[in-house]
PDB file of C-alpha atoms in Angstrom:
ATOM      1  CA  PRO A   1     -14.702 -12.136   3.169  1.00 68.00           C
ATOM      2  CA  ALA A   2     -11.944 -12.552   5.721  1.00 86.00           C
ATOM      3  CA  ALA A   3      -9.144 -12.502   3.124  1.00 93.00           C
ATOM      4  CA  PHE A   4      -8.341 -10.064   0.326  1.00 95.00           C
ATOM      5  CA  ASN A   5      -5.686 -10.349  -2.371  1.00 95.00           C
ATOM      6  CA  TRP A   6      -4.660  -7.864  -5.034  1.00 96.00           C
ATOM      7  CA  ASN A   7      -2.135  -9.234  -7.566  1.00 95.00           C
ATOM      8  CA  PHE A   8      -2.848  -6.643 -10.301  1.00 97.00           C
ATOM      9  CA  ASP A   9      -2.547  -9.308 -13.017  1.00 94.00           C
ATOM     10  CA  SER A  10      -5.733  -8.173 -14.751  1.00 91.00           C
ATOM     11  CA  ALA A  11      -6.893  -4.926 -13.140  1.00 93.00           C
ATOM     12  CA  ILE A  12      -5.983  -2.049 -10.848  1.00 95.00           C
ATOM     13  CA  GLY A  13      -9.329  -2.454  -9.090  1.00 93.00           C
ATOM     14  CA  ASP A  14     -10.164   0.217  -6.515  1.00 95.00           C
ATOM     15  CA  TRP A  15      -6.535   1.276  -5.990  1.00 98.00           C
ATOM     16  CA  ALA A  16      -5.772   4.926  -6.680  1.00 98.00           C
ATOM     17  CA  GLY A  17      -2.657   7.033  -6.918  1.00 98.00           C
ATOM     18  CA  PHE A  18      -1.891   9.147  -3.849  1.00 98.00           C
ATOM     19  CA  TYR A  19      -0.341  12.234  -5.495  1.00 98.00           C
ATOM     20  CA  GLY A  20       0.749  10.108  -8.446  1.00 98.00           C
ATOM     21  CA  SER A  21      -0.629   8.324 -11.515  1.00 98.00           C
ATOM     22  CA  THR A  22      -1.219   4.570 -11.742  1.00 98.00           C
ATOM     23  CA  ARG A  23      -0.939   1.937 -14.455  1.00 97.00           C
ATOM     24  CA  LEU A  24      -0.391  -1.800 -14.741  1.00 97.00           C
ATOM     25  CA  THR A  25       3.094  -2.877 -15.765  1.00 96.00           C
ATOM     26  CA  ALA A  26       4.690  -6.205 -16.686  1.00 93.00           C
ATOM     27  CA  LEU A  27       7.457  -5.597 -14.135  1.00 88.00           C
ATOM     28  CA  ALA A  28       6.386  -8.132 -11.502  1.00 84.00           C
ATOM     29  CA  THR A  29       7.389 -11.325  -9.724  1.00 77.00           C
ATOM     30  CA  THR A  30       4.605 -12.975 -11.754  1.00 81.00           C
ATOM     31  CA  GLY A  31       2.037 -11.416 -14.068  1.00 91.00           C
ATOM     32  CA  LYS A  32       1.708  -7.670 -13.599  1.00 96.00           C
ATOM     33  CA  SER A  33       2.167  -5.109 -10.849  1.00 97.00           C
ATOM     34  CA  LEU A  34       0.779  -1.683 -10.041  1.00 98.00           C
ATOM     35  CA  GLU A  35       3.132   1.158 -10.970  1.00 98.00           C
ATOM     36  CA  VAL A  36       2.740   4.606  -9.416  1.00 98.00           C
ATOM     37  CA  TYR A  37       4.585   7.146 -11.575  1.00 98.00           C
ATOM     38  CA  ALA A  38       4.760  10.949 -11.957  1.00 98.00           C
ATOM     39  CA  ARG A  39       4.812  11.160  -8.170  1.00 97.00           C
ATOM     40  CA  LYS A  40       4.551  14.679  -6.788  1.00 97.00           C
ATOM     41  CA  ALA A  41       6.689  14.315  -3.628  1.00 98.00           C
ATOM     42  CA  ASP A  42       8.230  11.895  -1.173  1.00 97.00           C
ATOM     43  CA  GLY A  43       5.554  10.139   0.869  1.00 97.00           C
ATOM     44  CA  THR A  44       3.355   9.475  -2.156  1.00 98.00           C
ATOM     45  CA  GLY A  45       2.212   6.175  -3.622  1.00 98.00           C
ATOM     46  CA  ALA A  46      -1.026   4.196  -3.791  1.00 98.00           C
ATOM     47  CA  SER A  47      -4.116   4.028  -1.630  1.00 98.00           C
ATOM     48  CA  LEU A  48      -7.177   1.832  -1.250  1.00 98.00           C
ATOM     49  CA  LEU A  49     -10.386   2.592   0.635  1.00 97.00           C
ATOM     50  CA  LEU A  50     -11.127  -0.260   3.051  1.00 95.00           C
ATOM     51  CA  ALA A  51     -14.761   0.452   3.945  1.00 88.00           C
ATOM     52  CA  GLY A  52     -16.489  -2.919   4.199  1.00 86.00           C
ATOM     53  CA  LYS A  53     -13.175  -4.793   4.141  1.00 91.00           C
ATOM     54  CA  VAL A  54     -11.911  -4.282   7.703  1.00 93.00           C
ATOM     55  CA  GLN A  55     -13.896  -3.948  10.911  1.00 94.00           C
ATOM     56  CA  PRO A  56     -13.050  -1.974  14.058  1.00 95.00           C
ATOM     57  CA  GLY A  57     -11.882  -4.149  16.936  1.00 96.00           C
ATOM     58  CA  LEU A  58     -10.617  -6.985  14.719  1.00 96.00           C
ATOM     59  CA  SER A  59      -7.033  -7.974  13.906  1.00 97.00           C
ATOM     60  CA  TYR A  60      -5.513  -8.388  10.457  1.00 97.00           C
ATOM     61  CA  ARG A  61      -2.276  -9.337   8.727  1.00 98.00           C
ATOM     62  CA  PHE A  62      -1.080  -7.061   5.929  1.00 98.00           C
ATOM     63  CA  ALA A  63       1.600  -7.985   3.390  1.00 98.00           C
ATOM     64  CA  ALA A  64       2.777  -6.463   0.107  1.00 98.00           C
ATOM     65  CA  ASP A  65       5.690  -6.700  -2.310  1.00 98.00           C
ATOM     66  CA  VAL A  66       7.200  -3.274  -3.011  1.00 98.00           C
ATOM     67  CA  MET A  67       9.970  -1.899  -5.200  1.00 98.00           C
ATOM     68  CA  VAL A  68      11.115   1.668  -5.815  1.00 98.00           C
ATOM     69  CA  GLY A  69      12.855   2.241  -9.154  1.00 97.00           C
ATOM     70  CA  ARG A  70      14.369  -0.246 -11.592  1.00 96.00           C
ATOM     71  CA  THR A  71      18.059   0.641 -11.189  1.00 96.00           C
ATOM     72  CA  THR A  72      20.069  -1.063  -8.439  1.00 95.00           C
ATOM     73  CA  SER A  73      21.697   2.229  -7.430  1.00 96.00           C
ATOM     74  CA  VAL A  74      18.314   3.544  -6.223  1.00 97.00           C
ATOM     75  CA  ALA A  75      17.920   3.223  -2.452  1.00 98.00           C
ATOM     76  CA  ALA A  76      14.571   4.146  -0.931  1.00 98.00           C
ATOM     77  CA  LEU A  77      12.267   3.589   2.005  1.00 98.00           C
ATOM     78  CA  ALA A  78       8.829   2.057   1.415  1.00 98.00           C
ATOM     79  CA  TYR A  79       6.191   2.009   4.118  1.00 98.00           C
ATOM     80  CA  ALA A  80       2.485   1.482   4.679  1.00 99.00           C
ATOM     81  CA  TYR A  81      -0.155   3.032   6.900  1.00 97.00           C
ATOM     82  CA  LEU A  82      -3.759   2.466   7.770  1.00 98.00           C
ATOM     83  CA  TYR A  83      -5.416   5.886   7.899  1.00 98.00           C
ATOM     84  CA  LEU A  84      -8.498   6.074  10.110  1.00 98.00           C
ATOM     85  CA  GLU A  85     -10.800   9.079  10.305  1.00 97.00           C
ATOM     86  CA  ASP A  86     -13.624   9.124  12.842  1.00 95.00           C
ATOM     87  CA  THR A  87     -17.030  10.738  12.417  1.00 94.00           C
ATOM     88  CA  THR A  88     -15.814  14.025  13.939  1.00 96.00           C
ATOM     89  CA  GLY A  89     -12.954  14.293  11.427  1.00 96.00           C
ATOM     90  CA  ASN A  90     -10.093  13.260  13.721  1.00 96.00           C
ATOM     91  CA  GLY A  91      -7.535  11.177  11.859  1.00 97.00           C
ATOM     92  CA  GLN A  92      -4.910   8.703  13.011  1.00 96.00           C
ATOM     93  CA  LEU A  93      -2.254   6.617  11.280  1.00 96.00           C
ATOM     94  CA  LEU A  94      -1.369   3.030  12.177  1.00 97.00           C
ATOM     95  CA  SER A  95       2.028   1.907  10.893  1.00 97.00           C
ATOM     96  CA  LEU A  96       1.885  -1.252   8.776  1.00 98.00           C
ATOM     97  CA  GLY A  97       5.622  -1.659   8.341  1.00 97.00           C
ATOM     98  CA  VAL A  98       8.715  -0.133   6.774  1.00 98.00           C
ATOM     99  CA  VAL A  99      11.297  -1.678   4.442  1.00 98.00           C
ATOM    100  CA  ASN A 100      14.526  -0.413   2.874  1.00 98.00           C
ATOM    101  CA  THR A 101      14.394  -1.052  -0.862  1.00 97.00           C
ATOM    102  CA  GLN A 102      16.909  -1.297  -3.679  1.00 97.00           C
ATOM    103  CA  GLY A 103      15.884  -0.540  -7.247  1.00 97.00           C
ATOM    104  CA  GLY A 104      15.064  -3.628  -9.292  1.00 96.00           C
ATOM    105  CA  VAL A 105      14.670  -5.783  -6.161  1.00 96.00           C
ATOM    106  CA  TRP A 106      11.331  -6.627  -4.553  1.00 97.00           C
ATOM    107  CA  GLY A 107      11.076  -5.986  -0.822  1.00 97.00           C
ATOM    108  CA  LYS A 108       8.297  -7.104   1.506  1.00 98.00           C
ATOM    109  CA  LEU A 109       6.120  -5.098   3.836  1.00 98.00           C
ATOM    110  CA  GLN A 110       4.293  -7.157   6.440  1.00 97.00           C
ATOM    111  CA  GLN A 111       2.620  -6.338   9.705  1.00 97.00           C
ATOM    112  CA  SER A 112      -0.154  -7.599  11.955  1.00 98.00           C
ATOM    113  CA  PHE A 113      -2.420  -4.919  13.360  1.00 97.00           C
ATOM    114  CA  GLN A 114      -5.682  -4.345  15.171  1.00 97.00           C
ATOM    115  CA  VAL A 115      -8.171  -1.741  14.025  1.00 96.00           C
ATOM    116  CA  PRO A 116      -9.027   0.278  17.153  1.00 96.00           C
ATOM    117  CA  ALA A 117     -12.640   0.094  18.279  1.00 96.00           C
ATOM    118  CA  GLY A 118     -14.676   3.047  17.108  1.00 94.00           C
ATOM    119  CA  THR A 119     -16.802   4.402  14.294  1.00 95.00           C
ATOM    120  CA  TYR A 120     -14.908   5.580  11.223  1.00 96.00           C
ATOM    121  CA  ARG A 121     -16.050   7.483   8.171  1.00 96.00           C
ATOM    122  CA  ARG A 122     -12.798   6.718   6.335  1.00 96.00           C
ATOM    123  CA  MET A 123     -10.472   3.711   6.476  1.00 97.00           C
ATOM    124  CA  GLU A 124      -7.699   3.815   3.900  1.00 98.00           C
ATOM    125  CA  LEU A 125      -4.682   1.612   3.216  1.00 98.00           C
ATOM    126  CA  MET A 126      -1.703   3.642   1.998  1.00 98.00           C
ATOM    127  CA  VAL A 127       1.546   2.281   0.528  1.00 99.00           C
ATOM    128  CA  LEU A 128       4.098   5.067   0.141  1.00 99.00           C
ATOM    129  CA  SER A 129       7.804   5.659  -0.387  1.00 98.00           C
ATOM    130  CA  THR A 130      10.632   8.133  -0.612  1.00 98.00           C
ATOM    131  CA  ARG A 131      12.378   8.900  -3.936  1.00 98.00           C
ATOM    132  CA  SER A 132       9.492  10.561  -5.739  1.00 98.00           C
ATOM    133  CA  ASP A 133      11.726  10.779  -8.836  1.00 98.00           C
ATOM    134  CA  GLN A 134      11.280   6.990  -9.173  1.00 98.00           C
ATOM    135  CA  SER A 135       8.233   4.809  -9.786  1.00 98.00           C
ATOM    136  CA  LEU A 136       6.814   2.831  -6.872  1.00 98.00           C
ATOM    137  CA  TYR A 137       5.806  -0.730  -7.784  1.00 98.00           C
ATOM    138  CA  LEU A 138       3.293  -2.701  -5.737  1.00 98.00           C
ATOM    139  CA  ASP A 139       2.321  -6.364  -6.069  1.00 97.00           C
ATOM    140  CA  ASN A 140       0.748  -9.280  -4.201  1.00 97.00           C
ATOM    141  CA  VAL A 141      -1.034  -7.210  -1.564  1.00 97.00           C
ATOM    142  CA  THR A 142      -2.873  -9.349   0.979  1.00 97.00           C
ATOM    143  CA  LEU A 143      -5.093  -8.490   3.910  1.00 97.00           C
ATOM    144  CA  ASN A 144      -6.214 -11.396   6.080  1.00 97.00           C
ATOM    145  CA  ARG A 145      -8.337 -11.379   9.200  1.00 97.00           C
ATOM    146  CA  LEU A 146      -6.604 -13.098  12.124  1.00 96.00           C
TER     147      LEU A 146
END
């Protein structure tokens, strides 16, 4: 498919915690969202392996709703990366956007990007944030081929 959507209303799917634990929560714009809690450090969050979902050389549009913490006094930075690792083990990060967040308020990450040509053994979408003392909430993640 050329379009992927994760709204977390019924399942976490293939998403995993990146140095944190995951669960579905009712805190969402609609339905449910993915909560990453018990985070070990800043720069932690959720990740998704993209093998078979994106292809080298093609362009995509990424978007996601993010929130860090439930209390309005919580200010944080949420950001996303595409991590690419080639067959020799060399890794690179492509920035997929940064947004300042306020607790209890959904912010939006969105970015168009091109996957560099090459052969990769690992392609991983990572949505991370500062303020590891707070939960990171993720909802309405989309990835569309341009």
